[in-house]
Short mmCIF file of C-alpha atoms and ligand atoms in Angstrom, two decimals:
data_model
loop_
_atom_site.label_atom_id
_atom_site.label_comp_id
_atom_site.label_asym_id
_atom_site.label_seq_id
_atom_site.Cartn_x
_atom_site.Cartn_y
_atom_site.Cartn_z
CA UNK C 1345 -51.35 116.95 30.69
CA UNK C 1346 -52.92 113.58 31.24
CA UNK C 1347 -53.57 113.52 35.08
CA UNK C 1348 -51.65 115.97 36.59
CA UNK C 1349 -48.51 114.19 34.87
CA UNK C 1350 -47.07 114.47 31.48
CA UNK C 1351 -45.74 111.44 29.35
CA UNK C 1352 -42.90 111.85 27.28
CA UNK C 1353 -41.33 110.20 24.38
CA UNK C 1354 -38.68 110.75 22.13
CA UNK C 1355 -39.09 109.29 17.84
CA UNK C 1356 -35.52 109.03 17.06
CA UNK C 1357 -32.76 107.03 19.04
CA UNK C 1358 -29.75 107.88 16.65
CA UNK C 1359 -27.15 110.54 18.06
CA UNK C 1360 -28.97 113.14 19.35
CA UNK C 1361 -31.87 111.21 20.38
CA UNK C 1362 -30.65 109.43 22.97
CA UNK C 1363 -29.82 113.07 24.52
CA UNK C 1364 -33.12 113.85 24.61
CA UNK C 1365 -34.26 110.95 25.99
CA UNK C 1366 -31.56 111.23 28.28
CA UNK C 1367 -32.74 114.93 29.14
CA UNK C 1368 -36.29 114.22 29.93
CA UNK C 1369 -35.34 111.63 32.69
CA UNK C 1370 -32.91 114.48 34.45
CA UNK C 1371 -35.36 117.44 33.39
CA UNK C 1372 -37.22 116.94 37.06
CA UNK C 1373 -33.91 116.64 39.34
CA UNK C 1374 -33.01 119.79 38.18
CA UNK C 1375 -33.64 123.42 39.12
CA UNK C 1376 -36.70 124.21 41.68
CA UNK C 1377 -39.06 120.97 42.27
CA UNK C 1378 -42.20 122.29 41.12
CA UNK C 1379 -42.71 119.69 38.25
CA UNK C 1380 -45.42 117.72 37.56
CA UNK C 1381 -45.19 114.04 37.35
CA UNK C 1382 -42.93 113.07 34.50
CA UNK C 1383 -43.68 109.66 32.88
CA UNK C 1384 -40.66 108.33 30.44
CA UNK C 1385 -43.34 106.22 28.32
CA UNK C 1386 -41.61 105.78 24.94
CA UNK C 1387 -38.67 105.97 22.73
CA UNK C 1388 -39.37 105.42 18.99
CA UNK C 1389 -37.39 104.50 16.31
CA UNK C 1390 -37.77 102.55 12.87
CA UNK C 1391 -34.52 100.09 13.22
CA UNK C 1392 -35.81 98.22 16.31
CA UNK C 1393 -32.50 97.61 18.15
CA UNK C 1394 -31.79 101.25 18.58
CA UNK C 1395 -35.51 101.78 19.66
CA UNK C 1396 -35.28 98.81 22.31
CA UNK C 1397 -31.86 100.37 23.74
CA UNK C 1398 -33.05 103.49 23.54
CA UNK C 1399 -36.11 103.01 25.95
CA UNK C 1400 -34.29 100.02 28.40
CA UNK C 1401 -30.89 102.66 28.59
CA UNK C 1402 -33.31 105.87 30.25
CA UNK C 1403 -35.96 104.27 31.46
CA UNK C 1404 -38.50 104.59 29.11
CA UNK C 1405 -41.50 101.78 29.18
CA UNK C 1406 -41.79 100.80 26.33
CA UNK C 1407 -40.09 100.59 22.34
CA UNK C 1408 -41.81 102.00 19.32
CA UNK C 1409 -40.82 101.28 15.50
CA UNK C 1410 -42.92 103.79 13.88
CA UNK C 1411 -43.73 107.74 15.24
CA UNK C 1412 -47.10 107.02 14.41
CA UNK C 1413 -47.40 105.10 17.72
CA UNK C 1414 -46.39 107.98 19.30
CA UNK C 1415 -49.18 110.37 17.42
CA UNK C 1416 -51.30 107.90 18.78
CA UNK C 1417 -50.76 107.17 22.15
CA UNK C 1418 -53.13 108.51 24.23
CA UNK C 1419 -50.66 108.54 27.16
CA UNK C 1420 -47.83 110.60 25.49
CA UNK C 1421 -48.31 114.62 25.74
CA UNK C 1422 -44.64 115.73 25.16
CA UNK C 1423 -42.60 114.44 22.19
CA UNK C 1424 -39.00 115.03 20.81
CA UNK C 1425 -38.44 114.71 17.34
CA UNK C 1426 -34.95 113.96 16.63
CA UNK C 1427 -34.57 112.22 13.27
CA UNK C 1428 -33.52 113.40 9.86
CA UNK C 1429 -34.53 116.34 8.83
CA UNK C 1430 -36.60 115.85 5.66
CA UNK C 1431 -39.08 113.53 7.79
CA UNK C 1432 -39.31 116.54 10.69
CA UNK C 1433 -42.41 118.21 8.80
CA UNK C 1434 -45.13 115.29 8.14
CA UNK C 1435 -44.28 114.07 11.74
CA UNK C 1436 -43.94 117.78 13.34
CA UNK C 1437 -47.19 117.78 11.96
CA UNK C 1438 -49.14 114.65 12.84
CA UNK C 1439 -47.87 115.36 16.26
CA UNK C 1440 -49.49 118.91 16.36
CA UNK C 1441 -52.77 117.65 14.78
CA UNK C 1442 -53.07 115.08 17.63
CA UNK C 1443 -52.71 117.71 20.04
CA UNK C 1444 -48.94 116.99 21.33
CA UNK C 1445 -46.63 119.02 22.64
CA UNK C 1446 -43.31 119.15 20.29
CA UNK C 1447 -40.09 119.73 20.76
CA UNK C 1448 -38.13 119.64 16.80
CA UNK C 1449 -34.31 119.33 16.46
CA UNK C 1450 -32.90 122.05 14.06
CA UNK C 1451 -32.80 122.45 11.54
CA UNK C 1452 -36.64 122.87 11.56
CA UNK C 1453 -37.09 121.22 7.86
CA UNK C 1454 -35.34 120.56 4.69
CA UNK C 1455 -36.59 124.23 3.15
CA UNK C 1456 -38.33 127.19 3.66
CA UNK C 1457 -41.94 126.25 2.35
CA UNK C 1458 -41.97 123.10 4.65
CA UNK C 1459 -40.96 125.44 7.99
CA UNK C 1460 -43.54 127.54 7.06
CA UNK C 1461 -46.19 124.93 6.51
CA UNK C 1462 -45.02 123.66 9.85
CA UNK C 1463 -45.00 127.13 11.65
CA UNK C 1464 -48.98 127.45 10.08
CA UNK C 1465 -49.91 124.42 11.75
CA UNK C 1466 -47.98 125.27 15.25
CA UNK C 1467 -50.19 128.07 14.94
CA UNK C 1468 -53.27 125.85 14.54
CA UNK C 1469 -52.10 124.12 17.28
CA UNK C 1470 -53.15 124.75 21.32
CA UNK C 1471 -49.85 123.36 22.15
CA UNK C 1472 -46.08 124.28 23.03
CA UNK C 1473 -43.72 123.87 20.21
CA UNK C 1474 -40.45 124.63 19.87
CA UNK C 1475 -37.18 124.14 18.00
CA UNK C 1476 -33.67 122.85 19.17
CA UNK C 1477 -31.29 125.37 19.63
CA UNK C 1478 -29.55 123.64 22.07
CA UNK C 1479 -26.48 125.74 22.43
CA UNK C 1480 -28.59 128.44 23.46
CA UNK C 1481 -28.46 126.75 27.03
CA UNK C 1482 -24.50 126.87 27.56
CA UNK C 1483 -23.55 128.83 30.85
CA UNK C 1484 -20.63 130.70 28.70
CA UNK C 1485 -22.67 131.72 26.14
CA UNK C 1486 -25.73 133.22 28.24
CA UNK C 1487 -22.64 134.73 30.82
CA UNK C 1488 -21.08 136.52 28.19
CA UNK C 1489 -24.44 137.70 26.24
CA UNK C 1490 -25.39 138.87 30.10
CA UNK C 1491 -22.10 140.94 30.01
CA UNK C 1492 -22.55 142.39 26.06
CA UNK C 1493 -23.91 145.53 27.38
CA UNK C 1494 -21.55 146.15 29.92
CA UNK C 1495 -18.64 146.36 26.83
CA UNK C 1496 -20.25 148.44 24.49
CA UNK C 1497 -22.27 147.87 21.11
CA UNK C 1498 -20.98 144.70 19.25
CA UNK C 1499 -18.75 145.81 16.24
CA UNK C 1500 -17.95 142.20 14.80
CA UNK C 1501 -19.10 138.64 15.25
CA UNK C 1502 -16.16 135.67 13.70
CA UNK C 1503 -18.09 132.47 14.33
CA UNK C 1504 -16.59 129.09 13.51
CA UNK C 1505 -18.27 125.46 13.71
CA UNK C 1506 -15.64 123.21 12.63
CA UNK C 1507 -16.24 119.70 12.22
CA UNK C 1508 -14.37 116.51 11.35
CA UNK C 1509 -17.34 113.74 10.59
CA UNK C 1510 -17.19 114.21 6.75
CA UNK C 1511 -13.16 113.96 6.46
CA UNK C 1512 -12.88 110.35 6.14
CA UNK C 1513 -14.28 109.23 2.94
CA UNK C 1514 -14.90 106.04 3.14
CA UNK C 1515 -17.37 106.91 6.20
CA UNK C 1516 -21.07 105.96 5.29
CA UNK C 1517 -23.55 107.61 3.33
CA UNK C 1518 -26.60 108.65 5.10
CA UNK C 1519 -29.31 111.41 5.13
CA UNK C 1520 -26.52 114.16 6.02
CA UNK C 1521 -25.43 114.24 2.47
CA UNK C 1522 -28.70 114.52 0.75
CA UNK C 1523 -31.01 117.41 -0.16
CA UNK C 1524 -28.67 119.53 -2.50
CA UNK C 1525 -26.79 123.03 -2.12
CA UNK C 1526 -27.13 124.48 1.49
CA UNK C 1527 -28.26 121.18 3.16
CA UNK C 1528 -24.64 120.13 3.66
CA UNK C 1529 -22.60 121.52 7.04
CA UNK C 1530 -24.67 124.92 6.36
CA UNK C 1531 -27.43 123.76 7.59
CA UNK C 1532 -26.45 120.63 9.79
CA UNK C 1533 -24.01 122.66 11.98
CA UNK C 1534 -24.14 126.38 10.72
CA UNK C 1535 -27.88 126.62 11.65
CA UNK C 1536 -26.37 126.72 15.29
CA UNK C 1537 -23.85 129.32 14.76
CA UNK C 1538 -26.14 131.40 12.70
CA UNK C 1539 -28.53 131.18 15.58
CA UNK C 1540 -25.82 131.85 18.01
CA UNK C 1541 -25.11 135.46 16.04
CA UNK C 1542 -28.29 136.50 16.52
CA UNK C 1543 -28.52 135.37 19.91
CA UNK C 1544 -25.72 137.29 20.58
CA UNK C 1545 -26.19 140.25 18.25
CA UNK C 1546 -29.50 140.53 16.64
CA UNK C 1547 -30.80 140.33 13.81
CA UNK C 1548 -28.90 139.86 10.26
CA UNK C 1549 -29.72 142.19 7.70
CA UNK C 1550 -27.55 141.09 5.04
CA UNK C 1551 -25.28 138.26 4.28
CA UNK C 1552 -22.52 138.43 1.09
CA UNK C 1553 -19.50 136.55 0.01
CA UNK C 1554 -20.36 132.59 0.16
CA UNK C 1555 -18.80 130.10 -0.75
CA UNK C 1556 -19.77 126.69 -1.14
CA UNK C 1557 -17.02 123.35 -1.54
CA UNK C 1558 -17.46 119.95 -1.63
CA UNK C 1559 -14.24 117.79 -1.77
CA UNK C 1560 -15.81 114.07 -1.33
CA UNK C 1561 -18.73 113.61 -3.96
CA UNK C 1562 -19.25 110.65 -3.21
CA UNK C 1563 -19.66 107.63 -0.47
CA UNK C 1564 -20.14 103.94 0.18
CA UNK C 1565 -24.13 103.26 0.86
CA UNK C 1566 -23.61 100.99 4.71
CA UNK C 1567 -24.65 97.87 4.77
CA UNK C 1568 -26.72 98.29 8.44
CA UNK C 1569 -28.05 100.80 10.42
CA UNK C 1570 -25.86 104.16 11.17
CA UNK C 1571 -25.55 106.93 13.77
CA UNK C 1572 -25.07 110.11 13.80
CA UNK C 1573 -21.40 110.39 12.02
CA UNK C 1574 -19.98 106.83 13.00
CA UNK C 1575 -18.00 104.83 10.75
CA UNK C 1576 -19.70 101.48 10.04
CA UNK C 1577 -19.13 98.86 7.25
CA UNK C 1578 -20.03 99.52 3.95
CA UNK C 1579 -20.34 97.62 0.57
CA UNK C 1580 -19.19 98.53 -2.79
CA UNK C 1581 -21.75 100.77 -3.96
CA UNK C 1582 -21.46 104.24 -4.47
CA UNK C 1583 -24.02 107.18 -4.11
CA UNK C 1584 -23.14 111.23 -4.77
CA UNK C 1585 -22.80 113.65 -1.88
CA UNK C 1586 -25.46 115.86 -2.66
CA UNK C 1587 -23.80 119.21 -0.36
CA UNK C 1588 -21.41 121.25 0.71
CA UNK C 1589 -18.37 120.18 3.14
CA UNK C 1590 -17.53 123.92 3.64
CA UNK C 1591 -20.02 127.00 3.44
CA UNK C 1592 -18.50 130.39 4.55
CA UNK C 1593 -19.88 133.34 4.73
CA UNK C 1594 -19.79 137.55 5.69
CA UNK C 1595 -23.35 139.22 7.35
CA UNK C 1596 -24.29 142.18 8.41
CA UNK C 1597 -25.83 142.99 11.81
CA UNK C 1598 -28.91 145.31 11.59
CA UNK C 1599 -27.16 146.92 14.20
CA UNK C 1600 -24.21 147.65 11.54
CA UNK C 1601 -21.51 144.86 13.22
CA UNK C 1602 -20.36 142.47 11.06
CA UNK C 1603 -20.26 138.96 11.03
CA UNK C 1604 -17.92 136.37 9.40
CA UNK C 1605 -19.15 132.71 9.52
CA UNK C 1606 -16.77 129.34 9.17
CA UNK C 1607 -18.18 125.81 8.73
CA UNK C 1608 -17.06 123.14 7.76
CA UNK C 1609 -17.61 119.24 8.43
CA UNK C 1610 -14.06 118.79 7.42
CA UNK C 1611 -11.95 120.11 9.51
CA UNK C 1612 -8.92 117.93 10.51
CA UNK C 1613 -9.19 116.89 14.36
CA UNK C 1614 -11.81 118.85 16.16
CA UNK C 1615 -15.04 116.63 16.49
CA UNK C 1616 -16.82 119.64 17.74
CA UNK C 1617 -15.55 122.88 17.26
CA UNK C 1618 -17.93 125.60 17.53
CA UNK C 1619 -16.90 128.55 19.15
CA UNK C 1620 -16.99 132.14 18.65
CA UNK C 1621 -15.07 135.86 19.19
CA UNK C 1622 -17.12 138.94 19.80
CA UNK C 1623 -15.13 142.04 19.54
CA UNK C 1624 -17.21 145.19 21.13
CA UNK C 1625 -16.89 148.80 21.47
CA UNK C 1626 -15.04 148.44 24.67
CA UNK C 1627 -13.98 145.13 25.13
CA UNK C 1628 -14.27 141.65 23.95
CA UNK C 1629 -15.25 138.22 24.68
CA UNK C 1630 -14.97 134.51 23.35
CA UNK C 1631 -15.96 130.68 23.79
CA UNK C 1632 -14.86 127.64 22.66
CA UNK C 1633 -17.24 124.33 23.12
CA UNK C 1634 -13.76 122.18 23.27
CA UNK C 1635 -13.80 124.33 27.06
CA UNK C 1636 -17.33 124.98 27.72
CA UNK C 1637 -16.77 125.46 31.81
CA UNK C 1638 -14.89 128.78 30.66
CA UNK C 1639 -14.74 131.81 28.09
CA UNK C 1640 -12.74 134.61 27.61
CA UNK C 1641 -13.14 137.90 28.33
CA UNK C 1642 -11.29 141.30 27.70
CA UNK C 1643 -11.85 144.82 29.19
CA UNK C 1644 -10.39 148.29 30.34
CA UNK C 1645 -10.44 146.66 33.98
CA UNK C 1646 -7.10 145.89 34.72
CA UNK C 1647 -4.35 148.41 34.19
CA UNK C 1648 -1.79 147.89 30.73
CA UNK C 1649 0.70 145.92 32.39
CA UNK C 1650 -1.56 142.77 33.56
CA UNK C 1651 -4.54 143.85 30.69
CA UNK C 1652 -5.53 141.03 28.31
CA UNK C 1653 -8.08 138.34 27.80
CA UNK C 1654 -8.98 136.50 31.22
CA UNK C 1655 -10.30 133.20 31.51
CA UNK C 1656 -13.55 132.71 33.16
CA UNK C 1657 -14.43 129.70 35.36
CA UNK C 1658 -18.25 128.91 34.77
CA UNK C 1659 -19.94 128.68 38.11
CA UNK C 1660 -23.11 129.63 39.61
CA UNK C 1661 -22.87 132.89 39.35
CA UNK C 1662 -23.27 131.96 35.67
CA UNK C 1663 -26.51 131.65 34.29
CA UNK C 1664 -28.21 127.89 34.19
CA UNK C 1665 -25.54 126.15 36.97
CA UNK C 1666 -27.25 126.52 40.40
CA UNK C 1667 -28.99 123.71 40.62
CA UNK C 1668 -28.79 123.16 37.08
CA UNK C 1669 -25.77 120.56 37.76
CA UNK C 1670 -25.62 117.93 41.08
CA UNK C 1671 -22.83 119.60 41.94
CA UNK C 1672 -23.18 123.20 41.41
CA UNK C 1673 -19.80 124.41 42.68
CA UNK C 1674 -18.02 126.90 40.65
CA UNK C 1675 -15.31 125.44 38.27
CA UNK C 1676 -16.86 121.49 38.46
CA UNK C 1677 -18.09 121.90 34.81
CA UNK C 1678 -20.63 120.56 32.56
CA UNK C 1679 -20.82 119.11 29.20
CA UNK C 1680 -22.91 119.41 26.14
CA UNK C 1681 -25.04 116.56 27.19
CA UNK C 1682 -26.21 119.02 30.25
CA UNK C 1683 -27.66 121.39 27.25
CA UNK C 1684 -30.69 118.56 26.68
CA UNK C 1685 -31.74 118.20 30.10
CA UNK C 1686 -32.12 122.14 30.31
CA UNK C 1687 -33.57 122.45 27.21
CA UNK C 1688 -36.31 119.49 28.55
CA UNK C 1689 -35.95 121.19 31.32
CA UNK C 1690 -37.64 124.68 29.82
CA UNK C 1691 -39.87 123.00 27.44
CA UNK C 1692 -41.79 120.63 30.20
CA UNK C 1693 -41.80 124.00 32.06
CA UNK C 1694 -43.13 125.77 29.13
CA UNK C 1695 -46.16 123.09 28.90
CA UNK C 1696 -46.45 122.83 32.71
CA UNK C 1697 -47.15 126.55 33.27
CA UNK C 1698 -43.89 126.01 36.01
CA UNK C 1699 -41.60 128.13 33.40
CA UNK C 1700 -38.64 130.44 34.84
CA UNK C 1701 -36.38 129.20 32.67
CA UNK C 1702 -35.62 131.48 29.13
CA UNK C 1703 -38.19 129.33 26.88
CA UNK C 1704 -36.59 126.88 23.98
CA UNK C 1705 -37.03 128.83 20.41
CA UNK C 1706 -40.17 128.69 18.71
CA UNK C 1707 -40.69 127.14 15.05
CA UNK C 1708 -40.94 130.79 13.52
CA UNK C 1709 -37.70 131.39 15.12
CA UNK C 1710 -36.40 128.00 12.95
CA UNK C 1711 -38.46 129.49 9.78
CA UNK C 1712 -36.57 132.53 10.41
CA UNK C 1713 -33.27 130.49 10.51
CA UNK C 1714 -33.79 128.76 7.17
CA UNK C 1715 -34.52 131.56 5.90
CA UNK C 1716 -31.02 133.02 6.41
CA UNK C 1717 -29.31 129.47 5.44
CA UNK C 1718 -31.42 129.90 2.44
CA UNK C 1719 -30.08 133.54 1.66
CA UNK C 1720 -26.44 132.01 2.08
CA UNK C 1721 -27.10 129.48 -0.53
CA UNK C 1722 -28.45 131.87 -3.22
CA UNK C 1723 -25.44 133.88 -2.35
CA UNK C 1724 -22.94 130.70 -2.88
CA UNK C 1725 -25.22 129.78 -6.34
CA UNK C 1726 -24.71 133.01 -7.12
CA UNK C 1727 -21.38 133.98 -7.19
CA UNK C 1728 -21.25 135.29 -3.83
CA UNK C 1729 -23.84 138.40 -4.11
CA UNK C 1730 -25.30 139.90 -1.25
CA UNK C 1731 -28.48 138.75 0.15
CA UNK C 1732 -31.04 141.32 2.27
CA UNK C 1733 -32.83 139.73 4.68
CA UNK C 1734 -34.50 142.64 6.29
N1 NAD Z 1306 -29.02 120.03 18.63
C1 NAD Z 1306 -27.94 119.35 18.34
O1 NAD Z 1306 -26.86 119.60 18.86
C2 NAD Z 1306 -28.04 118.22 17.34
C3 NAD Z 1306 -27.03 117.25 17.30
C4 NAD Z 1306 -27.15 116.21 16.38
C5 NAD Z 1306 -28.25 116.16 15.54
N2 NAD Z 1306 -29.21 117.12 15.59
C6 NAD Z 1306 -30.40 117.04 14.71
O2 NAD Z 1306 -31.18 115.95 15.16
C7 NAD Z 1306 -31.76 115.24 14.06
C8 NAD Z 1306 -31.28 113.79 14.10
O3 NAD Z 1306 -29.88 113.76 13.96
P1 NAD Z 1306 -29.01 112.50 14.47
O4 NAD Z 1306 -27.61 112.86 14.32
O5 NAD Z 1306 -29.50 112.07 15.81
O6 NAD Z 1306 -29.41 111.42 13.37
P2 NAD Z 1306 -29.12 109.85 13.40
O7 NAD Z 1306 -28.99 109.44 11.99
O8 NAD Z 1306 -28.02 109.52 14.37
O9 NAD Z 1306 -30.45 109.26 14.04
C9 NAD Z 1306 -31.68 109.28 13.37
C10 NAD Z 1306 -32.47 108.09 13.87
O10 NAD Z 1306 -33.75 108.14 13.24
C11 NAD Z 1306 -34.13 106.79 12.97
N3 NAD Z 1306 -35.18 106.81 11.95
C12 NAD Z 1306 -35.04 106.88 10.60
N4 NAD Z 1306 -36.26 106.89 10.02
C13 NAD Z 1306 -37.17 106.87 11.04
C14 NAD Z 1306 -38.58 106.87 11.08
N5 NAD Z 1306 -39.32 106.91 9.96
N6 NAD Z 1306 -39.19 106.82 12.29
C15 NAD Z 1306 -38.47 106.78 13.43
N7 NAD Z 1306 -37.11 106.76 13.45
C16 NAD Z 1306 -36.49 106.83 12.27
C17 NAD Z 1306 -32.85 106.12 12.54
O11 NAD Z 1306 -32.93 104.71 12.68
C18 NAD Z 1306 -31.84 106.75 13.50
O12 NAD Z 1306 -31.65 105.98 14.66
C19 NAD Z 1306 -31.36 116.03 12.82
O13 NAD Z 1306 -32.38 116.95 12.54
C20 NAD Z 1306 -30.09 116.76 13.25
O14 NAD Z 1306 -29.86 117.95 12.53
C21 NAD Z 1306 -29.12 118.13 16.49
#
């Protein structure tokens, strides 16, 4: 903390970026007002334009083009790091070294040894670091983990995170489709739902069956700047997809449910489909991200005639919504965009010593998470054999 305040900044303004730079300037409306100071001092980013935006858009004061002017800015204590993920570890770890508080986007790094080199020097570290499990944050999620005892022990997890940003083949190259077997939608979008089981259900102990496809193996190298998934032009060169459009998988729960896992980054019209069904002793329960201001939920409440899944309106009786939202009345909704304010929200807390919040996932807990994705992929390389984790 540099005078009672803390200065932010955030090195990456591509997709997700933005919603963390974004988050930081909401972090201090939200919740009880026992924040310190919060100074928006810098957004970074190598292709200047997106940098510039970046900072003028939220309020930041000022543009960076490299994340070493962030490791060295006296003024910054709190940093987001939310660009691709095989340049997460040197700057995860400049950031440490220079005593910064950092917040990584998942997947932590490229591969195990690199999370674990980064997890050595968090532990070197006297500062707060964490990793980006946003969807930990959602309302429907945390009201239906709340309820998970209520409906008996878990018997079997059927996640899904189905994309469509890899359909169109004549979209861009960029780092998404680089870094070989397991790099693909595994770990881009299926690090979330893996994190998700065990949110929900513990840890895995095993995981079997996967299967790895790639139907475009190649795409046009752009001609500018890209982000995130957009389309943008493109010239006539090719380079090869490097990963997986689909990876699906079965786990098992140490608890003995089981788990069956569906990703893929090309699934025909849903932009954003995670979502998940939970199917319990005595009951049941599922979400959808397309509806996040609801989930599903099944009991013996009701008798057989009206029995069935009910939809729930999130509210604030649901965890994260009273004064999580401007509005906190039940049934106004929120969006995924609300996940990176609370998730600022809980880390500036974490660093402030003002925590109430659940704290944002450490870096072992993103070590531990490659270390699954990296069990999946030696079960897809290997003809689908099981995998013990534990
Ligand atoms: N939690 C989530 O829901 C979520 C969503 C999207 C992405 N992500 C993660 O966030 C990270 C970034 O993903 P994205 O979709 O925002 O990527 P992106 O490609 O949209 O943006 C990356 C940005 O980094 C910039 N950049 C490249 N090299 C740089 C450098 N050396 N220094 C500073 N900036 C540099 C690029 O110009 C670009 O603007 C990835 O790790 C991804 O897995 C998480």
């Amino acid at each position: 903390m540099t005078q009672n305040s803390l200065g932010v900044a955030v090195i990456g303004a591509g997709m997700v970026g933005r919603a963390h730079a974004a988050g930081y300037r909401a972090a201090s409306q939200l919740y009880d007002l026992d924040m310190p100071e919060i100074r928006l001092v810098a957004v970074a980013d190598a292709h200047e334009p997106f940098a510039v935006d970046g900072a003028k858009r939220f309020g930041y004061q000022r543009a960076e083009t490299s994340w070493q002017a962030i490791v060295d800015a006296p003024d910054i204590d709190v940093v987001s790091v939310a660009i691709a993920n095989e340049l997460h570890r040197p700057v995860v770890e400049a950031l440490l070294a220079a005593g910064k508080h950092v917040l990584c986007e998942k997947p932590l790094a490229p591969s195990v040894d690199d999370a674990k080199a980064m997890v050595t020097a968090a532990e070197a570290a006297d500062t707060v670091s964490a990793v980006g499990f946003s969807f930990r944050r959602t309302p429907g999620i945390n009201a239906i983990r709340e309820q998970l005892g209520a409906i008996g022990p878990v018997r079997h997890f059927n996640g899904h995170y189905w994309c469509d940003y890899a359909q169109n083949p004549g979209n861009p190259m960029s780092w998404r489709y680089k870094g070989g077997p397991g790099s693909g939608a595994l770990a881009d979008i299926g690090s979330h739902m893996v994190d998700l089981g065990e949110y929900l259900c513990g840890p895995i102990a095993s995981v079997s069956g996967a299967v790895f496809q790639t139907f475009t193996t190649e795409r046009p190298v752009p001609l500018g700047a890209t982000v995130g998934h957009a389309a943008g032009a493109v010239g006539d060169t090719l380079e090869p997809v490097e990963n997986e459009d689909i990876a699906t998988f079965t786990a098992t729960f140490a608890s003995g449910a089981v788990g069956t896992f569906s990703i893929s980054r090309i699934s025909h019209g849903l932009p954003n489909g995670l979502g998940f069904e939970i199917f319990a002793a005595d009951g049941a329960a599922a979400f959808d991200l397309n509806r996040p201001g609801e989930f599903t939920f099944a009991d013996h409440g009701p008798d057989g005639k009206t029995n069935g899944f009910r939809s729930v309106l999130i509210g604030p009786q649901h965890p994260g919504i009273d004064k999580g939202i401007p509005m906190d009345f039940p049934s106004v909704g929120h969006g995924q965009n609300e996940l990176f304010a609370w998730q600022a929200r809980a880390f500036l807390d974490q660093v402030a010593g003002t925590g109430k919040l659940p704290p944002v996932p450490s870096l072992a807990d993103g070590l531990h998470n490659l270390e699954i994705l990296a069990a999946v992929t030696q079960s897809a390389l290997n003809h689908g054999q099981a995998v013990s984790l534990i």
